[in-house]
CSV table of C-alpha atoms in Angstrom, one decimal:
chain,number,residue,atom,x,y,z
A,1,UNK,CA,90.2,109.8,101.3
A,2,UNK,CA,93.3,108.0,100.1
A,3,UNK,CA,96.7,109.7,99.9
A,4,UNK,CA,96.5,109.3,96.1
A,5,UNK,CA,93.6,111.6,96.1
A,6,UNK,CA,95.6,114.4,97.6
A,7,UNK,CA,98.7,113.9,95.4
A,8,UNK,CA,98.9,116.4,92.6
A,9,UNK,CA,98.7,114.7,89.2
A,10,UNK,CA,101.3,115.4,86.6
A,11,UNK,CA,100.5,115.4,82.9
A,12,UNK,CA,101.7,111.8,82.4
A,13,UNK,CA,100.1,110.2,85.4
A,14,UNK,CA,97.4,107.6,84.7
A,15,UNK,CA,93.8,108.9,85.0
A,16,UNK,CA,91.8,106.4,87.0
A,17,UNK,CA,88.4,105.7,85.4
A,18,UNK,CA,85.3,103.8,86.4
A,19,UNK,CA,82.6,102.7,83.9
A,20,UNK,CA,79.1,102.1,85.1
A,21,UNK,CA,76.4,100.8,82.6
A,22,UNK,CA,73.9,98.0,82.9
A,23,UNK,CA,74.3,97.0,79.2
A,24,UNK,CA,77.3,94.7,78.7
A,25,UNK,CA,77.9,95.7,75.1
A,26,UNK,CA,78.1,99.4,76.2
A,27,UNK,CA,80.6,98.5,79.0
A,28,UNK,CA,82.7,96.6,76.6
A,29,UNK,CA,82.7,99.2,73.8
A,30,UNK,CA,83.4,102.1,76.2
A,31,UNK,CA,86.2,100.1,77.8
A,32,UNK,CA,87.6,99.5,74.3
A,33,UNK,CA,87.5,103.1,73.4
A,34,UNK,CA,89.2,104.0,76.7
A,35,UNK,CA,92.3,102.2,75.4
A,36,UNK,CA,92.6,105.1,72.9
A,37,UNK,CA,92.7,107.7,75.7
A,38,UNK,CA,96.3,108.6,76.5
A,39,UNK,CA,97.5,108.0,80.1
A,40,UNK,CA,94.1,106.6,81.3
A,41,UNK,CA,93.3,103.3,83.0
A,42,UNK,CA,89.9,101.7,83.7
A,43,UNK,CA,90.2,100.6,87.3
A,44,UNK,CA,86.6,99.2,87.7
A,45,UNK,CA,83.4,98.4,85.8
A,46,UNK,CA,80.0,98.4,87.4
A,47,UNK,CA,76.5,97.1,86.2
A,48,UNK,CA,74.4,99.4,88.4
A,49,UNK,CA,74.6,102.6,90.5
A,50,UNK,CA,75.0,100.7,93.8
A,51,UNK,CA,78.0,98.7,92.5
A,52,UNK,CA,79.4,101.9,91.0
A,53,UNK,CA,79.3,103.6,94.5
A,54,UNK,CA,80.9,100.6,96.1
A,55,UNK,CA,83.7,100.6,93.5
A,56,UNK,CA,84.3,104.3,93.9
A,57,UNK,CA,84.9,103.7,97.6
A,58,UNK,CA,87.2,100.7,96.8
A,59,UNK,CA,89.2,102.0,93.8
A,60,UNK,CA,89.1,105.9,94.3
A,61,UNK,CA,88.7,106.7,90.6
A,62,UNK,CA,89.4,110.2,89.3
A,63,UNK,CA,86.6,109.9,86.7
A,64,UNK,CA,83.3,108.1,86.6
A,65,UNK,CA,81.5,107.4,83.3
A,66,UNK,CA,77.9,106.8,84.4
A,67,UNK,CA,74.8,105.6,82.7
A,68,UNK,CA,71.5,107.1,83.9
A,69,UNK,CA,68.9,104.3,83.7
A,70,UNK,CA,70.2,101.3,85.7
A,71,UNK,CA,68.7,98.8,88.1
A,72,UNK,CA,69.1,98.8,91.9
A,73,UNK,CA,70.3,102.5,91.9
A,74,UNK,CA,70.0,104.9,89.0
A,75,UNK,CA,73.0,106.9,87.8
A,76,UNK,CA,71.9,110.3,89.1
A,77,UNK,CA,71.4,108.9,92.6
A,78,UNK,CA,74.7,107.2,92.5
A,79,UNK,CA,76.4,110.4,91.3
A,80,UNK,CA,74.7,112.3,94.2
A,81,UNK,CA,76.2,109.9,96.7
A,82,UNK,CA,79.5,109.7,95.0
A,83,UNK,CA,80.0,113.5,95.2
A,84,UNK,CA,79.0,113.5,98.8
A,85,UNK,CA,81.6,110.9,99.6
A,86,UNK,CA,84.3,112.2,97.2
A,87,UNK,CA,83.4,115.7,95.9
A,88,UNK,CA,86.4,116.0,93.5
A,89,UNK,CA,85.4,113.0,91.5
A,90,UNK,CA,84.7,114.0,87.9
A,91,UNK,CA,81.3,112.5,86.9
A,92,UNK,CA,80.4,112.1,83.2
A,93,UNK,CA,77.0,110.9,82.1
A,94,UNK,CA,76.7,108.3,79.3
A,95,UNK,CA,73.1,108.2,78.2
A,96,UNK,CA,70.7,107.8,75.2
A,97,UNK,CA,68.4,110.3,77.0
A,98,UNK,CA,68.1,113.8,75.6
A,99,UNK,CA,65.5,114.8,78.2
A,100,UNK,CA,66.2,118.4,79.3
A,101,UNK,CA,65.0,117.7,82.9
A,102,UNK,CA,67.5,114.9,83.1
A,103,UNK,CA,70.3,117.0,81.8
A,104,UNK,CA,69.4,119.9,84.2
A,105,UNK,CA,69.3,117.5,87.2
A,106,UNK,CA,72.6,116.0,86.2
A,107,UNK,CA,74.2,119.5,86.0
A,108,UNK,CA,72.7,120.4,89.3
A,109,UNK,CA,74.4,117.4,90.9
A,110,UNK,CA,77.7,118.6,89.5
A,111,UNK,CA,78.1,116.4,86.5
A,112,UNK,CA,81.0,117.7,84.4
A,113,UNK,CA,80.0,116.4,80.9
A,114,UNK,CA,77.1,114.6,79.2
A,115,UNK,CA,77.8,112.1,76.3
A,116,UNK,CA,74.8,111.0,74.2
A,117,UNK,CA,74.9,107.4,73.1
A,118,UNK,CA,76.0,106.3,70.7
A,119,UNK,CA,79.1,108.4,71.0
A,120,UNK,CA,82.4,108.2,69.0
A,121,UNK,CA,85.9,107.6,70.3
A,122,UNK,CA,86.7,111.2,69.3
A,123,UNK,CA,83.9,112.5,71.5
A,124,UNK,CA,85.1,110.4,74.4
A,125,UNK,CA,88.7,111.6,73.8
A,126,UNK,CA,87.6,115.2,74.0
A,127,UNK,CA,85.6,114.6,77.2
A,128,UNK,CA,88.4,112.8,78.8
A,129,UNK,CA,90.9,115.6,78.0
A,130,UNK,CA,88.6,118.1,79.7
A,131,UNK,CA,88.3,115.7,82.7
A,132,UNK,CA,92.1,115.4,83.0
A,133,UNK,CA,92.4,119.2,83.0
A,134,UNK,CA,89.7,119.5,85.7
A,135,UNK,CA,91.3,116.8,87.8
A,136,UNK,CA,94.7,118.5,87.6
A,137,UNK,CA,93.2,121.9,88.4
A,138,UNK,CA,91.3,120.5,91.4
A,139,UNK,CA,94.4,118.7,92.8
A,140,UNK,CA,96.6,121.8,92.2
A,141,UNK,CA,94.1,124.0,94.2
A,142,UNK,CA,94.0,121.4,97.0
A,143,UNK,CA,97.8,121.4,97.1
A,144,UNK,CA,97.9,125.2,97.3
A,145,UNK,CA,95.2,125.2,100.0
A,146,UNK,CA,97.2,122.6,102.0
A,147,UNK,CA,100.4,124.6,101.6
A,148,UNK,CA,98.6,127.8,102.8
A,149,UNK,CA,97.2,125.9,105.8
A,150,UNK,CA,100.7,124.7,106.8
A,151,UNK,CA,102.0,128.2,106.6
A,152,UNK,CA,99.2,129.6,108.7
A,153,UNK,CA,99.7,126.9,111.3
A,154,UNK,CA,103.4,127.6,111.5
A,155,UNK,CA,102.7,131.3,112.0
A,156,UNK,CA,100.2,130.5,114.8
A,157,UNK,CA,102.7,128.4,116.5
A,158,UNK,CA,105.4,131.1,116.2
A,159,UNK,CA,103.0,133.6,117.8
A,160,UNK,CA,102.1,131.1,120.5
A,161,UNK,CA,105.7,130.6,121.5
A,162,UNK,CA,106.2,134.4,121.6
A,163,UNK,CA,103.1,134.8,123.8
A,164,UNK,CA,104.2,132.1,126.1
A,165,UNK,CA,107.6,133.7,126.6
A,166,UNK,CA,106.0,137.1,127.4
A,167,UNK,CA,103.2,135.5,129.4
A,168,UNK,CA,100.4,137.2,127.5
A,169,UNK,CA,96.9,136.5,128.7
A,170,UNK,CA,94.8,139.1,127.0
A,171,UNK,CA,91.9,138.4,124.7
A,172,UNK,CA,94.1,138.1,121.6
A,173,UNK,CA,96.3,135.5,123.3
A,174,UNK,CA,93.2,133.6,124.5
A,175,UNK,CA,91.8,133.6,120.9
A,176,UNK,CA,95.1,132.3,119.5
A,177,UNK,CA,95.4,129.5,121.9
A,178,UNK,CA,91.8,128.5,121.4
A,179,UNK,CA,92.4,128.3,117.7
A,180,UNK,CA,95.4,126.0,118.3
A,181,UNK,CA,93.3,123.9,120.8
A,182,UNK,CA,90.7,123.2,118.1
A,183,UNK,CA,93.3,120.9,116.5
A,184,UNK,CA,93.0,117.3,117.8
A,185,UNK,CA,96.9,117.1,117.7
A,186,UNK,CA,97.4,120.3,119.6
A,187,UNK,CA,100.6,120.5,121.6
A,188,UNK,CA,99.8,119.9,125.3
A,189,UNK,CA,101.8,123.0,126.2
A,190,UNK,CA,99.3,125.2,124.3
A,191,UNK,CA,96.4,123.5,126.1
A,192,UNK,CA,98.0,124.1,129.5
A,193,UNK,CA,98.7,127.8,128.6
A,194,UNK,CA,95.0,128.2,127.5
A,195,UNK,CA,93.9,126.7,130.8
A,196,UNK,CA,96.1,129.1,132.7
A,197,UNK,CA,94.7,132.0,130.7
A,198,UNK,CA,91.1,130.9,131.5
A,199,UNK,CA,91.9,130.8,135.2
A,200,UNK,CA,93.7,134.2,135.1
A,201,UNK,CA,90.8,135.8,133.2
A,202,UNK,CA,88.2,133.9,135.2
A,203,UNK,CA,86.7,132.5,132.0
A,204,UNK,CA,84.9,129.7,133.9
A,205,UNK,CA,82.4,129.0,131.2
């Protein structure tokens, strides 16, 4: 995931949008209507689900406007793969289908909205406003989770330094250093301390 995906969006930042539809006229009209959406930018256009998936990987859009029935890969399969690769992507269906099974499957895949063709610019504006709010909430939650993780890591390191000074080797100390050792960037001192604790406690396994 790119750094841009982890940066919290402010209310004036451009919302990055991808449009996927196999009908050229629909792609053009949707792109034209997108010019009416404040602070949004179409970063890519795709003719089928496979191309949409490739463009998501390349351009990292915040929102994907996806048709259902397309060649090479249909929209629902593309959305399934997109959400596996980039779970926070807002996926919105653009379809002439009113089939309940299709709608149910789309919602099961995590689709956030469903626009029935032909749709108006006002309908698109309303959907994009909801999408912006969802993107901002998702990024805010991710930022808070990252901040909490940093605070927890700092507390673990503080405790580790204290345990090293007092040469603690009990089960609690072992568990703490094992937690630190699970980080690929673990300080070598903590790994050495953990090894010493293993030897002292005869934890050969």
